[in-house]
Amino acid sequence: MVEDSESVARAIFSPRMVVNGEIQPEAFCLRASIHEEYLSVMRMSFPSWIDDVKSIPQRKNRKLYGYAEMGVKDIRTIRLKGVVYDVKECASSDSPSHAGVFITVNGESVVGGKTLTTIAPGTEQDFLLLAIQRELSDLAQNGIHQL
């Protein structure tokens, strides 16, 4: 169980997730290509968390910029109509501090690339997803750290 009193770190990569030191909503986008079900974060209460962040693969077009520190309670108390944010542990032997930010809309899990069926007719899903991402990026901006 991830406690409200904990903080988590979201790895931030440039150039897509940060521009001129400002976190972009893209930093909180669930990848459609893998039907991503949660946003990976590291629990900062674990001694290995910074090593776990640094072990995330980098590529030619994705360089580790740093991380954004966010309070679990702050994530869980974001208020957006019909949207619930939660943080759950997702530890593995490779990454003991791994956790995920899970998002539901009207009780339906948000999954990268999947259409939401529980949103009101006429609601633009892309606009809703951007609003969800913006809430997280606004929260994360206050805790950005370069590595």
PDB file of N, CA and C in Angstrom, residues 10-13 15-29 65-70 133-145:
ATOM      1  N   ARG A  10       8.415  11.128 -10.763  1.00  0.00           N
ATOM      2  CA  ARG A  10       8.160  10.775 -12.158  1.00  0.00           C
ATOM      3  C   ARG A  10       9.402  11.151 -12.944  1.00  0.00           C
ATOM      4  N   ALA A  11      10.014  10.163 -13.628  1.00  0.00           N
ATOM      5  CA  ALA A  11      11.176  10.449 -14.466  1.00  0.00           C
ATOM      6  C   ALA A  11      10.750  11.365 -15.607  1.00  0.00           C
ATOM      7  N   ILE A  12      11.546  12.383 -15.874  1.00  0.00           N
ATOM      8  CA  ILE A  12      11.259  13.353 -16.914  1.00  0.00           C
ATOM      9  C   ILE A  12      12.365  13.266 -17.973  1.00  0.00           C
ATOM     10  N   PHE A  13      11.952  13.073 -19.212  1.00  0.00           N
ATOM     11  CA  PHE A  13      12.890  12.954 -20.320  1.00  0.00           C
ATOM     12  C   PHE A  13      12.727  14.139 -21.269  1.00  0.00           C
ATOM     13  N   PRO A  15      13.492  15.496 -25.256  1.00  0.00           N
ATOM     14  CA  PRO A  15      12.874  16.809 -25.358  1.00  0.00           C
ATOM     15  C   PRO A  15      11.343  16.812 -25.235  1.00  0.00           C
ATOM     16  N   ARG A  16      10.679  15.693 -25.197  1.00  0.00           N
ATOM     17  CA  ARG A  16       9.211  15.684 -25.263  1.00  0.00           C
ATOM     18  C   ARG A  16       8.513  16.052 -23.962  1.00  0.00           C
ATOM     19  N   MET A  17       9.115  15.735 -22.823  1.00  0.00           N
ATOM     20  CA  MET A  17       8.431  15.931 -21.549  1.00  0.00           C
ATOM     21  C   MET A  17       8.717  17.267 -20.885  1.00  0.00           C
ATOM     22  N   VAL A  18       9.751  17.949 -21.330  1.00  0.00           N
ATOM     23  CA  VAL A  18      10.128  19.217 -20.706  1.00  0.00           C
ATOM     24  C   VAL A  18      10.665  20.166 -21.771  1.00  0.00           C
ATOM     25  N   VAL A  19      10.215  21.418 -21.708  1.00  0.00           N
ATOM     26  CA  VAL A  19      10.672  22.447 -22.626  1.00  0.00           C
ATOM     27  C   VAL A  19      11.028  23.678 -21.798  1.00  0.00           C
ATOM     28  N   ASN A  20      12.274  24.121 -21.916  1.00  0.00           N
ATOM     29  CA  ASN A  20      12.754  25.290 -21.156  1.00  0.00           C
ATOM     30  C   ASN A  20      12.442  25.169 -19.665  1.00  0.00           C
ATOM     31  N   GLY A  21      12.630  23.976 -19.113  1.00  0.00           N
ATOM     32  CA  GLY A  21      12.418  23.760 -17.686  1.00  0.00           C
ATOM     33  C   GLY A  21      10.967  23.601 -17.274  1.00  0.00           C
ATOM     34  N   GLU A  22      10.044  23.612 -18.231  1.00  0.00           N
ATOM     35  CA  GLU A  22       8.622  23.472 -17.909  1.00  0.00           C
ATOM     36  C   GLU A  22       8.118  22.095 -18.346  1.00  0.00           C
ATOM     37  N   ILE A  23       7.522  21.383 -17.395  1.00  0.00           N
ATOM     38  CA  ILE A  23       6.986  20.053 -17.697  1.00  0.00           C
ATOM     39  C   ILE A  23       5.775  20.190 -18.602  1.00  0.00           C
ATOM     40  N   GLN A  24       5.747  19.377 -19.629  1.00  0.00           N
ATOM     41  CA  GLN A  24       4.648  19.374 -20.590  1.00  0.00           C
ATOM     42  C   GLN A  24       3.622  18.298 -20.226  1.00  0.00           C
ATOM     43  N   PRO A  25       2.368  18.479 -20.619  1.00  0.00           N
ATOM     44  CA  PRO A  25       1.359  17.437 -20.378  1.00  0.00           C
ATOM     45  C   PRO A  25       1.788  16.077 -20.944  1.00  0.00           C
ATOM     46  N   GLU A  26       2.583  16.076 -21.983  1.00  0.00           N
ATOM     47  CA  GLU A  26       3.098  14.845 -22.597  1.00  0.00           C
ATOM     48  C   GLU A  26       3.807  13.949 -21.569  1.00  0.00           C
ATOM     49  N   ALA A  27       4.320  14.542 -20.505  1.00  0.00           N
ATOM     50  CA  ALA A  27       5.009  13.778 -19.455  1.00  0.00           C
ATOM     51  C   ALA A  27       4.049  12.841 -18.730  1.00  0.00           C
ATOM     52  N   PHE A  28       2.747  13.051 -18.925  1.00  0.00           N
ATOM     53  CA  PHE A  28       1.735  12.244 -18.231  1.00  0.00           C
ATOM     54  C   PHE A  28       0.756  11.616 -19.210  1.00  0.00           C
ATOM     55  N   CYS A  29       1.279  11.260 -20.362  1.00  0.00           N
ATOM     56  CA  CYS A  29       0.470  10.639 -21.413  1.00  0.00           C
ATOM     57  C   CYS A  29       0.669   9.121 -21.365  1.00  0.00           C
ATOM     58  N   TYR A  65      16.220  13.975 -18.148  1.00  0.00           N
ATOM     59  CA  TYR A  65      16.366  15.377 -17.736  1.00  0.00           C
ATOM     60  C   TYR A  65      16.441  15.446 -16.218  1.00  0.00           C
ATOM     61  N   GLY A  66      15.570  14.685 -15.561  1.00  0.00           N
ATOM     62  CA  GLY A  66      15.495  14.699 -14.104  1.00  0.00           C
ATOM     63  C   GLY A  66      14.237  14.003 -13.645  1.00  0.00           C
ATOM     64  N   TYR A  67      13.640  14.524 -12.596  1.00  0.00           N
ATOM     65  CA  TYR A  67      12.414  13.920 -12.076  1.00  0.00           C
ATOM     66  C   TYR A  67      11.533  15.007 -11.472  1.00  0.00           C
ATOM     67  N   ALA A  68      10.265  14.653 -11.354  1.00  0.00           N
ATOM     68  CA  ALA A  68       9.302  15.547 -10.718  1.00  0.00           C
ATOM     69  C   ALA A  68       8.808  14.861  -9.459  1.00  0.00           C
ATOM     70  N   GLU A  69       8.977  15.521  -8.334  1.00  0.00           N
ATOM     71  CA  GLU A  69       8.540  14.994  -7.037  1.00  0.00           C
ATOM     72  C   GLU A  69       7.112  15.461  -6.767  1.00  0.00           C
ATOM     73  N   MET A  70       6.250  14.494  -6.399  1.00  0.00           N
ATOM     74  CA  MET A  70       4.851  14.808  -6.104  1.00  0.00           C
ATOM     75  C   MET A  70       4.414  14.053  -4.863  1.00  0.00           C
ATOM     76  N   GLN A 133      -3.929  15.187 -17.937  1.00  0.00           N
ATOM     77  CA  GLN A 133      -2.477  15.340 -17.995  1.00  0.00           C
ATOM     78  C   GLN A 133      -2.049  16.694 -17.430  1.00  0.00           C
ATOM     79  N   ARG A 134      -2.815  17.742 -17.734  1.00  0.00           N
ATOM     80  CA  ARG A 134      -2.476  19.093 -17.283  1.00  0.00           C
ATOM     81  C   ARG A 134      -2.509  19.186 -15.759  1.00  0.00           C
ATOM     82  N   GLU A 135      -3.490  18.531 -15.134  1.00  0.00           N
ATOM     83  CA  GLU A 135      -3.556  18.541 -13.665  1.00  0.00           C
ATOM     84  C   GLU A 135      -2.271  17.974 -13.078  1.00  0.00           C
ATOM     85  N   LEU A 136      -1.796  16.863 -13.638  1.00  0.00           N
ATOM     86  CA  LEU A 136      -0.566  16.247 -13.138  1.00  0.00           C
ATOM     87  C   LEU A 136       0.669  17.093 -13.456  1.00  0.00           C
ATOM     88  N   SER A 137       0.720  17.656 -14.652  1.00  0.00           N
ATOM     89  CA  SER A 137       1.899  18.460 -15.007  1.00  0.00           C
ATOM     90  C   SER A 137       1.959  19.728 -14.158  1.00  0.00           C
ATOM     91  N   ASP A 138       0.812  20.327 -13.855  1.00  0.00           N
ATOM     92  CA  ASP A 138       0.812  21.503 -12.977  1.00  0.00           C
ATOM     93  C   ASP A 138       1.322  21.154 -11.582  1.00  0.00           C
ATOM     94  N   LEU A 139       0.880  20.015 -11.057  1.00  0.00           N
ATOM     95  CA  LEU A 139       1.343  19.556  -9.744  1.00  0.00           C
ATOM     96  C   LEU A 139       2.842  19.259  -9.782  1.00  0.00           C
ATOM     97  N   ALA A 140       3.287  18.585 -10.822  1.00  0.00           N
ATOM     98  CA  ALA A 140       4.686  18.166 -10.932  1.00  0.00           C
ATOM     99  C   ALA A 140       5.649  19.334 -11.105  1.00  0.00           C
ATOM    100  N   GLN A 141       5.195  20.410 -11.732  1.00  0.00           N
ATOM    101  CA  GLN A 141       6.077  21.544 -12.014  1.00  0.00           C
ATOM    102  C   GLN A 141       6.712  22.100 -10.745  1.00  0.00           C
ATOM    103  N   ASN A 142       5.996  22.044  -9.639  1.00  0.00           N
ATOM    104  CA  ASN A 142       6.517  22.570  -8.374  1.00  0.00           C
ATOM    105  C   ASN A 142       7.645  21.728  -7.795  1.00  0.00           C
ATOM    106  N   GLY A 143       7.788  20.483  -8.274  1.00  0.00           N
ATOM    107  CA  GLY A 143       8.790  19.586  -7.696  1.00  0.00           C
ATOM    108  C   GLY A 143       9.818  19.085  -8.679  1.00  0.00           C
ATOM    109  N   ILE A 144      10.098  19.866  -9.731  1.00  0.00           N
ATOM    110  CA  ILE A 144      11.030  19.393 -10.756  1.00  0.00           C
ATOM    111  C   ILE A 144      12.475  19.531 -10.269  1.00  0.00           C
ATOM    112  N   HIS A 145      13.260  18.480 -10.542  1.00  0.00           N
ATOM    113  CA  HIS A 145      14.685  18.436 -10.168  1.00  0.00           C
ATOM    114  C   HIS A 145      15.469  17.915 -11.367  1.00  0.00           C
TER     115      HIS A 145
END
